[in-house]
PDB file of C-alpha atoms in Angstrom:
ATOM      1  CA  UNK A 306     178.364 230.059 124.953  1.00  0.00           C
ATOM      2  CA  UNK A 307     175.968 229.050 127.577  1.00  0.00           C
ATOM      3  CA  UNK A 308     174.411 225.777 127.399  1.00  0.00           C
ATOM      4  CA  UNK A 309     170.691 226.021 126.255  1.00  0.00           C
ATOM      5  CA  UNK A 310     168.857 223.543 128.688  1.00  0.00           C
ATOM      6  CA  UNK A 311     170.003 226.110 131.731  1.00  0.00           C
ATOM      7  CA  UNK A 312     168.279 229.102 129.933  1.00  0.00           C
ATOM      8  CA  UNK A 313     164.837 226.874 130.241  1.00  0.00           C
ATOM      9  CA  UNK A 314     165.209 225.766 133.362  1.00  0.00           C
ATOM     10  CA  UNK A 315     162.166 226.656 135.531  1.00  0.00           C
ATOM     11  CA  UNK A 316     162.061 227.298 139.371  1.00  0.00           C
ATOM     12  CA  UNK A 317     160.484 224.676 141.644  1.00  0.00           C
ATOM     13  CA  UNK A 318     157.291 225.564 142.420  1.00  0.00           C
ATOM     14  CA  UNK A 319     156.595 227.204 145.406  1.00  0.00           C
ATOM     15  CA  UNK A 320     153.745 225.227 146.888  1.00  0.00           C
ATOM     16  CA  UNK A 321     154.455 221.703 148.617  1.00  0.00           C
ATOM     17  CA  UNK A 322     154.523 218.633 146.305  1.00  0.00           C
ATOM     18  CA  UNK A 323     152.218 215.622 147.514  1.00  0.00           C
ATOM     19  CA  UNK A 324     152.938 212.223 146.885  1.00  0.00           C
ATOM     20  CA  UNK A 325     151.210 210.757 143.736  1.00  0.00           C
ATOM     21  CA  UNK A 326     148.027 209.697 144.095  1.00  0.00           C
ATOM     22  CA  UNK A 327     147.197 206.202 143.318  1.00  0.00           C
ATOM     23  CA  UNK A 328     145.568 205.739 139.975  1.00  0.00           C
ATOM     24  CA  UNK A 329     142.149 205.041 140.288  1.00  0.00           C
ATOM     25  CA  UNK A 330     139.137 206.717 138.962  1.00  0.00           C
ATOM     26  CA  UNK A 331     137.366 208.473 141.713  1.00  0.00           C
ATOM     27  CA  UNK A 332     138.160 212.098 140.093  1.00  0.00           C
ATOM     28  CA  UNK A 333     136.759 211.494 136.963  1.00  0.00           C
ATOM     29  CA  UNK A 334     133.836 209.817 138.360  1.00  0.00           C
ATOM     30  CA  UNK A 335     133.576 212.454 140.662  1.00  0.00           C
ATOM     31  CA  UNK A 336     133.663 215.093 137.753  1.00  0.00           C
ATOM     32  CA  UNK A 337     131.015 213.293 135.729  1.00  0.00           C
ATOM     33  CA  UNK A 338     128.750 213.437 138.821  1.00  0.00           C
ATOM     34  CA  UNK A 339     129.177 217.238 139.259  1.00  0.00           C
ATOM     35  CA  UNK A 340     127.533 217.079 135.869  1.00  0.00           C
ATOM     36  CA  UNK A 341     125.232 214.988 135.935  1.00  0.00           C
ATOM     37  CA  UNK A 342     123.845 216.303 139.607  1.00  0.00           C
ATOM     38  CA  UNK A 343     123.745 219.870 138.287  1.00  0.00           C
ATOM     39  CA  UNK A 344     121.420 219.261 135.310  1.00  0.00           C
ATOM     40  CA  UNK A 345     119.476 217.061 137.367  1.00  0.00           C
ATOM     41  CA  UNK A 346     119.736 220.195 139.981  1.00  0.00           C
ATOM     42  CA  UNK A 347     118.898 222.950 137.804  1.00  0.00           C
ATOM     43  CA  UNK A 348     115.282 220.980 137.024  1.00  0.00           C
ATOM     44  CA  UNK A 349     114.575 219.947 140.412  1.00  0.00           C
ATOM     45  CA  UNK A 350     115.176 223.177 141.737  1.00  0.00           C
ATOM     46  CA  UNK A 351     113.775 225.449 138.973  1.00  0.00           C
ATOM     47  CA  UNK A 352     110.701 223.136 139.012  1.00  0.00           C
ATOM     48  CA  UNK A 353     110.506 223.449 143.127  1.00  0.00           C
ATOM     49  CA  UNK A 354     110.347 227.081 143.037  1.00  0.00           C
ATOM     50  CA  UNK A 355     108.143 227.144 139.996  1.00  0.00           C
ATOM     51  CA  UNK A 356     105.220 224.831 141.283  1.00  0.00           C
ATOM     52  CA  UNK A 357     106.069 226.948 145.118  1.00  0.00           C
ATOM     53  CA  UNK A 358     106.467 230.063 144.108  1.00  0.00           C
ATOM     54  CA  UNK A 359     104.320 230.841 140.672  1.00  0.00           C
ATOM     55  CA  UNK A 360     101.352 228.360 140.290  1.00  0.00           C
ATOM     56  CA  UNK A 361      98.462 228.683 142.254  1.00  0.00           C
ATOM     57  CA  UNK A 362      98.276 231.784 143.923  1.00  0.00           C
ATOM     58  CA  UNK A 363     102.185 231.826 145.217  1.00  0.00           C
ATOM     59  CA  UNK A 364     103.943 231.447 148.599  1.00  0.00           C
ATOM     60  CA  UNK A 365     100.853 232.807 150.566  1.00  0.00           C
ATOM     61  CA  UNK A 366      99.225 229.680 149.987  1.00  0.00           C
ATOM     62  CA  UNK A 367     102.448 227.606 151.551  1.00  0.00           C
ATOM     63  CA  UNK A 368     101.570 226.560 155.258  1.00  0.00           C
ATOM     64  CA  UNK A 369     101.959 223.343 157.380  1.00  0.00           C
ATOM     65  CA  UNK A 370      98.652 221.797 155.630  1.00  0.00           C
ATOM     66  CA  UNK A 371     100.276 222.551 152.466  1.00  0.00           C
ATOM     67  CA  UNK A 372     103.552 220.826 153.042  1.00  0.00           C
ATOM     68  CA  UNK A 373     101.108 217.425 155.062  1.00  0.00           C
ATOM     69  CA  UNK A 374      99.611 217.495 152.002  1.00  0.00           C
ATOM     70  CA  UNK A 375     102.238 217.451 149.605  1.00  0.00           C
ATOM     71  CA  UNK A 376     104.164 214.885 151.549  1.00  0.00           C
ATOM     72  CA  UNK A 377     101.411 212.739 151.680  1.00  0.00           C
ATOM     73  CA  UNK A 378     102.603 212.195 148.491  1.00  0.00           C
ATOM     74  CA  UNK A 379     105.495 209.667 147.314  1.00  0.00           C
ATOM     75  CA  UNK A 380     106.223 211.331 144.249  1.00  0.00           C
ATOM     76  CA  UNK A 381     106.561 214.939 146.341  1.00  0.00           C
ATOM     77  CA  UNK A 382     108.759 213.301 149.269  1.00  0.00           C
ATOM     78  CA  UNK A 383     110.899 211.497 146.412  1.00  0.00           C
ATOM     79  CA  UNK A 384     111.137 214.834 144.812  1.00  0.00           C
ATOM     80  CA  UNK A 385     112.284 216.692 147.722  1.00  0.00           C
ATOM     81  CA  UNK A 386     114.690 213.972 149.247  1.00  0.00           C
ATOM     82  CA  UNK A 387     116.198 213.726 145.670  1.00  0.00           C
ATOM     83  CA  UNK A 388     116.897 217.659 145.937  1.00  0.00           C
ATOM     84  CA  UNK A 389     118.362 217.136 149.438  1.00  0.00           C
ATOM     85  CA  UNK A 390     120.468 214.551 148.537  1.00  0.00           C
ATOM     86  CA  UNK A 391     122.058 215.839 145.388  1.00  0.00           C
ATOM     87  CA  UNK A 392     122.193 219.633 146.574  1.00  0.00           C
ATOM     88  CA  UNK A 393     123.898 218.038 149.640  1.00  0.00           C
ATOM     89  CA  UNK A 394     126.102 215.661 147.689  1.00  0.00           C
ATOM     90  CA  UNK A 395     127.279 218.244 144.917  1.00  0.00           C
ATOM     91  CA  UNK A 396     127.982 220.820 147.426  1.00  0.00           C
ATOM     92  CA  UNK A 397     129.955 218.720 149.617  1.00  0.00           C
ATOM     93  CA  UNK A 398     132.007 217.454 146.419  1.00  0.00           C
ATOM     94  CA  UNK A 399     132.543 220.900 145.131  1.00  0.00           C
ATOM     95  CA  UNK A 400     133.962 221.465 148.457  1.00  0.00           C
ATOM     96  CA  UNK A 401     135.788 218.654 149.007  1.00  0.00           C
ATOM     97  CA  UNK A 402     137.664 219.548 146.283  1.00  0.00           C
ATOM     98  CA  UNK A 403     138.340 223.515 147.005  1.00  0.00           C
ATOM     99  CA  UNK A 404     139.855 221.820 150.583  1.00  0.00           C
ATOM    100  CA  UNK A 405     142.005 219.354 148.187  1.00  0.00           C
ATOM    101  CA  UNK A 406     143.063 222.307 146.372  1.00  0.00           C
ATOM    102  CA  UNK A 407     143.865 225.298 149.426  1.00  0.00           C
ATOM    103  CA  UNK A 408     144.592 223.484 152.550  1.00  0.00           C
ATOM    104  CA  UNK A 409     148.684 222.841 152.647  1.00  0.00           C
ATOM    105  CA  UNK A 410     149.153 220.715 155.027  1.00  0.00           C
ATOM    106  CA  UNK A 411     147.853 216.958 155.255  1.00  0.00           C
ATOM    107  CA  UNK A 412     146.972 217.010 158.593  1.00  0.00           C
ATOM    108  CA  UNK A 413     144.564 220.041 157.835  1.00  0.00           C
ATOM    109  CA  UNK A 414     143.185 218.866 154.893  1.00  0.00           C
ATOM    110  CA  UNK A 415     142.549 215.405 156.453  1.00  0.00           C
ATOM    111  CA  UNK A 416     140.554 217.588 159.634  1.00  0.00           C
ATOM    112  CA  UNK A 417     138.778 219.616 156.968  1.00  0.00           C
ATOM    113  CA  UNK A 418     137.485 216.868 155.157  1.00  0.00           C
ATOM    114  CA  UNK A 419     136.374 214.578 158.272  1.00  0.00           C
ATOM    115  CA  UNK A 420     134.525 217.869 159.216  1.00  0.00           C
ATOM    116  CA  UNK A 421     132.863 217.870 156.069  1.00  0.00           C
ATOM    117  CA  UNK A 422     131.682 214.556 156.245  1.00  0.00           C
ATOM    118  CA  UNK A 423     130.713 214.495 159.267  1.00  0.00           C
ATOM    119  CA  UNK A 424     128.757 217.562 158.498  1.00  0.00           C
ATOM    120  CA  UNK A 425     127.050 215.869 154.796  1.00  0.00           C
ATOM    121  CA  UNK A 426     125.939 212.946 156.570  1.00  0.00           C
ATOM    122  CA  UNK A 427     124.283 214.632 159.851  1.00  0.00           C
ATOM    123  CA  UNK A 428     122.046 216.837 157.348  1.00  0.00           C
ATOM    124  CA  UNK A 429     121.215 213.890 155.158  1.00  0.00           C
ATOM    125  CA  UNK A 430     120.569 211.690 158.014  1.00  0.00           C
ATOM    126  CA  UNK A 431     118.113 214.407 159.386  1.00  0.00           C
ATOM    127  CA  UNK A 432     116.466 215.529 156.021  1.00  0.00           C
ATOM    128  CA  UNK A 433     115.852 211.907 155.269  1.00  0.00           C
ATOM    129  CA  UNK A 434     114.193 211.528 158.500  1.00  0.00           C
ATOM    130  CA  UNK A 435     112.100 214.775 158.118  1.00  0.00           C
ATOM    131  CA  UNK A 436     110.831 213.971 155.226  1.00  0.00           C
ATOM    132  CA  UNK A 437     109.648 209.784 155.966  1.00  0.00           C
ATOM    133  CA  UNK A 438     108.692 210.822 159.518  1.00  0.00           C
ATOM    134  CA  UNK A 439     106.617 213.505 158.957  1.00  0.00           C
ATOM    135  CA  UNK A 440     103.726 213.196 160.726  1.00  0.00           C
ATOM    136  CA  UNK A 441     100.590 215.292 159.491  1.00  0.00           C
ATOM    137  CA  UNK A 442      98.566 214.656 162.196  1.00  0.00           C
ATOM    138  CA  UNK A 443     100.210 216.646 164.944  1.00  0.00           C
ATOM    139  CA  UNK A 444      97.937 218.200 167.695  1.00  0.00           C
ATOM    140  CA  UNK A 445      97.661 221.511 168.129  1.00  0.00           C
ATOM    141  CA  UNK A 446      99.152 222.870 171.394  1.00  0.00           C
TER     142      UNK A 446
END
């Protein structure tokens, strides 16, 4: 008779085994934040394209005077920059974590993610500029 523990033996997997992380929270953390950003998300957004799109006559109203006047606000640029920088963070998370899970080899998933970074904090450097610098008061040309 054949012994039982060879009838459940299971193949190695096929893709390549990484060495164990070290334990420390960042996953989780970075799971609650998914969360947490995408409520947050969902009423920024829905709320942007509400007062944009529905109150007060619609997009035909939205111009450059429009935008100088609703950044002459701090609750508006708050609202905005708080939009950028969760969109920008929860995106770049959800990513970071499809490149954890599909690239094979370290030294691609180590390029991938430096890309990504790179990429996260250009656009968040920028946006947070565009929206503290704006100046109102530009001449016409």
């Amino acid at each position: 008779m054949a012994d039982s523990t060879s009838a459940l033996a299971l193949d190695k997997p096929r893709s390549p085994r990484r060495p164990a992380a070290r334990r420390n929270n960042f996953e989780l953390y970075s799971w609650v934040f998914m969360r947490i950003s995408g409520l947050a998300l969902v009423v920024l957004v829905l709320g942007h394209l509400f007062i944009m799109n529905i109150l007060d006559g619609g997009v035909h109203r939205i111009n450059f005077a429009f935008v100088a006047g609703r950044w002459s606000s701090p609750f508006w640029q708050f609202w905005d920059l708080s939009m950028l920088w969760l969109a920008q963070l929860h995106g770049g998370n959800g990513l970071r974590t499809i490149i954890d899970d599909y690239a094979r080899k370290d030294n691609t998933r180590f390029w991938l993610k430096m890309l990504l970074y790179v990429a996260m904090a250009v656009i968040l450097v920028l946006g947070t500029l565009v929206v503290f610098t704006f100046d109102p008061d530009i001449p016409a040309s």
